[in-house]
Amino acid sequence: MQLTFDDDVEAFRAEFVAFLDANLPSAEEADRPSRSSADVPEWARRWQRLQFDAGWLLPGNPPEFGGRNASILQQYVHLEELSKRRILRSFNPQGVGIIAASLLSFGTPEQKRRWAVPILRAEITAALGMSEPGAGSDLAGLRTRATLDGDHFVVNGQKVWTSGAHDADVILTFVRTDPDASKHKGISVLLIPTDTPGVTRRPFGSIASPDDLDFNEVFFDNARVPAENLVGKLGGGWAVAHGSLGHERTLLWLIFAERLADLLVDFRPVTTLDEDRYATLVMDAHALRWMGSAALAREARGEQDVPALSVLKLFGSEAAQAATEAAFESAGAEALDHPALTGPLSHLSLEAYVSGWFERYARTFSGTIAGGTSEIQRTVIAERVLGLPRG
Amino acid sequence: MLSEFDEDQRLWRSTVRDVLAKECTPALVRGAADAAADTGGPGGQRGCENDLYSHPRRHMPLEALWQTYTNLGWTQLVDPSEMVELAILVEELGRATDPTPFLATMTQFVPLAPGVAGAKQSGAALPEGITARRDGDGWLLDGTARHVLDGDRADWLAVVTTEGVFAIPAAQASVTRVPVFDPVLHVAEVALADVRVGGDNLTGADPEKARHQALTGMATTMVGACQRVLDLVIEHVRTRQQFGAPIGSFQAVKHKAADMHVAIERARALAYFAALTIAADDPRRRLAASMAKASAGECQSLVFRHGLQLFGGMGYTWENDLQFALKRAKAGEVLLGTADEHRALIAKENLTLAGVDSRAAHV
Ligand SMILES: Cc1cc2nc3c(=O)[nH]c(=O)nc-3n(C[C@H](O)[C@H](O)[C@H](O)COP(=O)(O)OP(=O)(O)OC[C@H]3O[C@@H](n4cnc5c(N)ncnc54)[C@H](O)[C@@H]3O)c2cc1C
């Protein structure tokens, strides 16, 4: 157990802080905000590429994948500095955190070069195509079909919720390649470029606004995808899904940790009851970081413990939701219109952070729904952490 | 920061577990509970001053257990820099519902009076209720401290007053064991009637820092007790069959178990965070100790409710060992300040630590 960091870690932090001071895009440079989770404006692409090339995007990675082989504690202070300043590394978080990460775990060397590196360098952006109208919590019930025809897969079916798909260059798409195999065994994963003929994307509004376009329906109508775009083994999609969900839950709990840190600043308790709820937030923020540090250490050692990540995902999302509701209520009727306090570099944080308390509260439900709902996480914890029987 | 135990700490935990599995068995705990119950039963005339069972020296298995602990050197974990190791020990003791005065001695008395008690002696703390009045070159200690944990079976007492912290032999006090609902718990009323003390009795300890250790110790032991409840619940719901299936396959049961696990993980995280701030004498120790106690309190509330509920009628019986862990966890909540009281401190302390920018204090 460690509370403070050794000199080498503090030196690493100082180096990163110096990099940030020298290179953070200014507010003037940031001429327009990002509109969706795969819409990365030019200035933000330059920013992400700069981090990649300097080995600061994912410091734990080797240099060829945007890192510098940093130790676990070094990665920790890196995240801490980003969080302190409310800085997003990438405006295509799924691309970097889930899709590129999955390709680095399951992709061929060629796929890493052709897709993962460009995603990490913000040359292209990516979306995650798992959910379907009939397959939400029951992901393995997905029905989008891919049939091998010579050196191509022919894809037919529909995805939904696909965040940022209309702005993405490629979708990591979970498809059924063997309808006769058991539910989990007939699934494979394809990288489908969005300019493939037969791919149609239809964005639709979120609870925040009809103009808040992040969700998409994606239709595949005889879309022909090169067989070399198969990620992992044919029929091995469930293993990739499992890995991707692990990456997604890591990405998510880290986001929740940042949200809690932001709330500690933005939520200013007024009444004694507010203070009581604020205290819960203080505890949750500390506990999530502390619990999460063990998960990061496991990940740095290459250990996979996806069920344990469910604990962080469930706890973090519900803590952020409760604290945001407390802040909303504390603001009284002002919450109907009051813009949230923002950090000094709001252009480097998510749009949600510049919205009012009402919107921020509504948006906390993305945390308890996306990436496996809270109910699903509870079941995962009961069965796979505590060993209760399935049924 | 990193919350993982290192190699030595993992080894230490498994050593402690092995010892307690052999020495502090459920049968022994039940024996201590039955002994207390035999003297009057709940609500009966238990626990008067001459109670045969109020002193561990009279209750042989507890005496032997205490000997085991002291022979293993467990009472030598007195340096605050070893707080994480002490916390590991105390968590396991909570899990085993340790019936000895270890917790009070090591996390309440020793921090207030380091170096006073012998390695085989026990102690209790009187954080409030006693006043010190100047008397020549000494003081007179007077007053009554209520609900003193293990006050009835302590060799030494540490008395906190505005004049300083004094250590006195317990024989100088008039001690009455209070009958309490939890049969394994020892709580006493301790009265001092103008007990004369001198400068030699002053321990020089900082009562505020000692309080952090007491809170963290109590929180950690509650976490251990809660973990024991969950362990028993998991075992039970995997085997108990209804409607032709193990009850643990029903989702309403699963989700309660998952919530118990998350609450325990949260409280455990904050307990060890607090232990580490104490070991490092970090400025966040005051905040951390309150967070540990508050989260342990919130945890036991949920764990008690779900734990007893999921056992059905079996959980409502004297026969079932679940009761000991439940009672240990719940009793801890009302000692040293409830979760509500600590949450009030947390909000203020965090805003203070934070100054203008609360991120400065953020982990
Ligand atoms: C903001 C946001 C962004 C998203 N982005 C993406 C994306 O980029 N790519 C992608 O593929 N998907 C994405 N999703 C989809 C997300 O993964 C699904 O919404 C989620 O898995 C739940 O599926 P569903 O919406 O079909 O709800 P359902 O599965 O229909 O669930 C509805 C309710 O029933 C409960 N329920 C369902 N099954 C069970 C069960 N077995 N036991 C107990 N309760 C159950 C659920 O917990 C929930 O409360 C996103 C969702 C949101 C909200």
PDB file of C-alpha atoms in Angstrom, chain A residues 1-5 72-73 76 80 83-86 257-258 261-265 268-269 275-276 278-280 282-287 289-294 297-298 301 311 314-315 318 374-379 381-383 385-391, chain B residues 1-6 9 84 230 234 237-238 246 248-251 253-255 257-259 261-262 265-266 268-270 272-273 276-277 280 282 284 287 290-292 294-295 298 339-340 342-344 346-348 350-351 355-359 361-363:
ATOM      1  CA  MET A   1       0.000   0.000   0.000  1.00  0.00           C
ATOM      2  CA  GLN A   2       1.194   3.430  -0.860  1.00  0.00           C
ATOM      3  CA  LEU A   3      -0.151   6.878  -0.203  1.00  0.00           C
ATOM      4  CA  THR A   4       2.558   9.022  -1.641  1.00  0.00           C
ATOM      5  CA  PHE A   5       4.731   8.453  -4.661  1.00  0.00           C
ATOM      6  CA  ILE A  72       1.393   1.627 -12.934  1.00  0.00           C
ATOM      7  CA  LEU A  73       1.934   4.445 -10.447  1.00  0.00           C
ATOM      8  CA  TYR A  76      -1.954   6.768 -12.075  1.00  0.00           C
ATOM      9  CA  GLU A  80      -4.670  12.317 -11.794  1.00  0.00           C
ATOM     10  CA  SER A  83      -8.535  14.816 -13.988  1.00  0.00           C
ATOM     11  CA  LYS A  84      -7.343  17.728 -11.866  1.00  0.00           C
ATOM     12  CA  ARG A  85      -7.379  19.980 -14.885  1.00  0.00           C
ATOM     13  CA  ARG A  86     -10.466  18.495 -16.490  1.00  0.00           C
ATOM     14  CA  ALA A 257     -13.930   9.052 -10.890  1.00  0.00           C
ATOM     15  CA  GLU A 258     -13.413  12.273 -12.829  1.00  0.00           C
ATOM     16  CA  ALA A 261     -13.832  14.896  -8.648  1.00  0.00           C
ATOM     17  CA  ASP A 262     -15.621  17.533 -10.711  1.00  0.00           C
ATOM     18  CA  LEU A 263     -18.644  17.338  -8.451  1.00  0.00           C
ATOM     19  CA  LEU A 264     -16.473  17.924  -5.386  1.00  0.00           C
ATOM     20  CA  VAL A 265     -15.663  21.293  -6.887  1.00  0.00           C
ATOM     21  CA  ARG A 268     -21.298  23.701  -3.051  1.00  0.00           C
ATOM     22  CA  PRO A 269     -23.395  22.527  -0.113  1.00  0.00           C
ATOM     23  CA  GLU A 275     -23.505  18.846   3.631  1.00  0.00           C
ATOM     24  CA  ASP A 276     -24.620  15.388   4.591  1.00  0.00           C
ATOM     25  CA  TYR A 278     -21.774  16.166   0.079  1.00  0.00           C
ATOM     26  CA  ALA A 279     -20.036  14.000   2.659  1.00  0.00           C
ATOM     27  CA  THR A 280     -21.265  10.902   0.854  1.00  0.00           C
ATOM     28  CA  VAL A 282     -16.413  12.924  -0.566  1.00  0.00           C
ATOM     29  CA  MET A 283     -16.379   9.315   0.618  1.00  0.00           C
ATOM     30  CA  ASP A 284     -17.400   7.916  -2.751  1.00  0.00           C
ATOM     31  CA  ALA A 285     -14.761   9.916  -4.584  1.00  0.00           C
ATOM     32  CA  HIS A 286     -12.014   8.672  -2.285  1.00  0.00           C
ATOM     33  CA  ALA A 287     -13.273   5.089  -2.210  1.00  0.00           C
ATOM     34  CA  ARG A 289     -10.028   6.012  -6.594  1.00  0.00           C
ATOM     35  CA  TRP A 290      -8.663   3.808  -3.883  1.00  0.00           C
ATOM     36  CA  MET A 291     -10.552   0.697  -5.055  1.00  0.00           C
ATOM     37  CA  GLY A 292      -9.711   1.509  -8.651  1.00  0.00           C
ATOM     38  CA  SER A 293      -5.987   1.761  -8.040  1.00  0.00           C
ATOM     39  CA  ALA A 294      -5.923  -1.996  -7.417  1.00  0.00           C
ATOM     40  CA  ALA A 297      -2.390  -2.344 -10.993  1.00  0.00           C
ATOM     41  CA  ARG A 298      -3.909  -5.648 -12.119  1.00  0.00           C
ATOM     42  CA  ARG A 301       0.321  -6.627 -14.936  1.00  0.00           C
ATOM     43  CA  VAL A 311     -17.934  -3.423  -8.934  1.00  0.00           C
ATOM     44  CA  LEU A 314     -21.737  -0.116 -10.675  1.00  0.00           C
ATOM     45  CA  PHE A 315     -20.446   1.802  -7.683  1.00  0.00           C
ATOM     46  CA  GLU A 318     -24.525   5.142  -8.947  1.00  0.00           C
ATOM     47  CA  SER A 374     -26.643  -1.592 -13.090  1.00  0.00           C
ATOM     48  CA  GLU A 375     -28.964  -4.592 -12.820  1.00  0.00           C
ATOM     49  CA  ILE A 376     -26.735  -6.597 -15.141  1.00  0.00           C
ATOM     50  CA  GLN A 377     -23.653  -5.557 -13.144  1.00  0.00           C
ATOM     51  CA  ARG A 378     -25.296  -6.738  -9.926  1.00  0.00           C
ATOM     52  CA  THR A 379     -26.001 -10.099 -11.481  1.00  0.00           C
ATOM     53  CA  ILE A 381     -21.059  -9.517  -9.316  1.00  0.00           C
ATOM     54  CA  ALA A 382     -23.312 -12.066  -7.630  1.00  0.00           C
ATOM     55  CA  GLU A 383     -22.482 -14.848 -10.065  1.00  0.00           C
ATOM     56  CA  VAL A 385     -17.437 -12.490  -7.970  1.00  0.00           C
ATOM     57  CA  LEU A 386     -19.506 -14.099  -5.204  1.00  0.00           C
ATOM     58  CA  GLY A 387     -20.104 -17.418  -6.967  1.00  0.00           C
ATOM     59  CA  LEU A 388     -23.892 -17.608  -6.718  1.00  0.00           C
ATOM     60  CA  PRO A 389     -25.602 -20.071  -9.058  1.00  0.00           C
ATOM     61  CA  ARG A 390     -26.875 -18.909 -12.431  1.00  0.00           C
ATOM     62  CA  GLY A 391     -30.586 -19.093 -13.057  1.00  0.00           C
TER      63      GLY A 391
ATOM     64  CA  MET B   1      -1.470   5.882  -4.280  1.00  0.00           C
ATOM     65  CA  LEU B   2      -1.975   2.182  -4.475  1.00  0.00           C
ATOM     66  CA  SER B   3      -4.429   0.163  -2.432  1.00  0.00           C
ATOM     67  CA  GLU B   4      -2.982  -3.283  -3.086  1.00  0.00           C
ATOM     68  CA  PHE B   5      -1.440  -5.171  -0.200  1.00  0.00           C
ATOM     69  CA  ASP B   6       2.212  -5.956  -0.750  1.00  0.00           C
ATOM     70  CA  GLN B   9       0.927  -7.759   4.054  1.00  0.00           C
ATOM     71  CA  VAL B  84      -1.924  -1.000   8.236  1.00  0.00           C
ATOM     72  CA  LEU B 230     -21.620 -11.898   3.701  1.00  0.00           C
ATOM     73  CA  ILE B 234     -23.209 -16.718   0.424  1.00  0.00           C
ATOM     74  CA  VAL B 237     -28.051 -19.042  -0.245  1.00  0.00           C
ATOM     75  CA  ARG B 238     -25.986 -21.477  -2.279  1.00  0.00           C
ATOM     76  CA  PRO B 246     -30.987 -22.718  -4.532  1.00  0.00           C
ATOM     77  CA  GLY B 248     -29.078 -17.811  -4.446  1.00  0.00           C
ATOM     78  CA  SER B 249     -30.263 -18.293  -8.018  1.00  0.00           C
ATOM     79  CA  PHE B 250     -33.115 -15.809  -7.475  1.00  0.00           C
ATOM     80  CA  GLN B 251     -32.287 -12.357  -8.693  1.00  0.00           C
ATOM     81  CA  VAL B 253     -31.310 -12.470  -3.567  1.00  0.00           C
ATOM     82  CA  LYS B 254     -28.365 -11.970  -5.925  1.00  0.00           C
ATOM     83  CA  HIS B 255     -28.783  -8.239  -6.097  1.00  0.00           C
ATOM     84  CA  ALA B 257     -25.675  -9.952  -2.111  1.00  0.00           C
ATOM     85  CA  ALA B 258     -24.040  -7.766  -4.761  1.00  0.00           C
ATOM     86  CA  ASP B 259     -25.004  -4.611  -2.876  1.00  0.00           C
ATOM     87  CA  HIS B 261     -20.289  -6.775  -1.511  1.00  0.00           C
ATOM     88  CA  VAL B 262     -20.054  -3.267  -2.965  1.00  0.00           C
ATOM     89  CA  GLU B 265     -15.523  -2.992  -0.675  1.00  0.00           C
ATOM     90  CA  ARG B 266     -16.223   0.716  -0.251  1.00  0.00           C
ATOM     91  CA  ARG B 268     -12.802  -1.542   3.359  1.00  0.00           C
ATOM     92  CA  ALA B 269     -11.188   0.859   0.893  1.00  0.00           C
ATOM     93  CA  LEU B 270     -11.794   3.790   3.206  1.00  0.00           C
ATOM     94  CA  TYR B 272      -7.288   1.039   4.793  1.00  0.00           C
ATOM     95  CA  PHE B 273      -6.959   4.503   3.323  1.00  0.00           C
ATOM     96  CA  LEU B 276      -2.361   4.386   5.711  1.00  0.00           C
ATOM     97  CA  THR B 277      -2.828   8.081   6.436  1.00  0.00           C
ATOM     98  CA  ALA B 280       2.251   8.037   7.167  1.00  0.00           C
ATOM     99  CA  ASP B 282      -0.639  12.366   6.479  1.00  0.00           C
ATOM    100  CA  ARG B 284      -5.740  13.818   5.610  1.00  0.00           C
ATOM    101  CA  LEU B 287     -10.839  13.276   7.272  1.00  0.00           C
ATOM    102  CA  SER B 290     -14.158   9.908   9.831  1.00  0.00           C
ATOM    103  CA  MET B 291     -14.698   8.538   6.325  1.00  0.00           C
ATOM    104  CA  ALA B 292     -13.683   5.097   7.516  1.00  0.00           C
ATOM    105  CA  ALA B 294     -18.974   6.669   8.458  1.00  0.00           C
ATOM    106  CA  SER B 295     -18.659   4.210   5.585  1.00  0.00           C
ATOM    107  CA  GLU B 298     -23.386   2.753   6.312  1.00  0.00           C
ATOM    108  CA  ALA B 339     -22.171   7.574  10.528  1.00  0.00           C
ATOM    109  CA  ASP B 340     -24.389  10.660  10.593  1.00  0.00           C
ATOM    110  CA  HIS B 342     -19.022  11.610  11.022  1.00  0.00           C
ATOM    111  CA  ARG B 343     -20.609  12.685   7.764  1.00  0.00           C
ATOM    112  CA  ALA B 344     -21.131  16.111   9.298  1.00  0.00           C
ATOM    113  CA  ILE B 346     -16.399  14.974   6.676  1.00  0.00           C
ATOM    114  CA  ALA B 347     -18.156  17.729   4.777  1.00  0.00           C
ATOM    115  CA  LYS B 348     -16.564  20.419   6.943  1.00  0.00           C
ATOM    116  CA  ASN B 350     -13.031  18.336   3.234  1.00  0.00           C
ATOM    117  CA  LEU B 351     -14.052  21.907   2.563  1.00  0.00           C
ATOM    118  CA  GLY B 355      -9.475  25.743   0.872  1.00  0.00           C
ATOM    119  CA  VAL B 356     -10.421  27.532  -2.305  1.00  0.00           C
ATOM    120  CA  ASP B 357      -9.748  24.619  -4.627  1.00  0.00           C
ATOM    121  CA  SER B 358     -11.148  21.379  -3.252  1.00  0.00           C
ATOM    122  CA  ARG B 359      -9.108  19.427  -5.789  1.00  0.00           C
ATOM    123  CA  ALA B 361      -7.210  17.835  -1.212  1.00  0.00           C
ATOM    124  CA  HIS B 362      -8.481  15.320  -3.643  1.00  0.00           C
ATOM    125  CA  VAL B 363      -6.735  11.990  -3.976  1.00  0.00           C
TER     126      VAL B 363
END
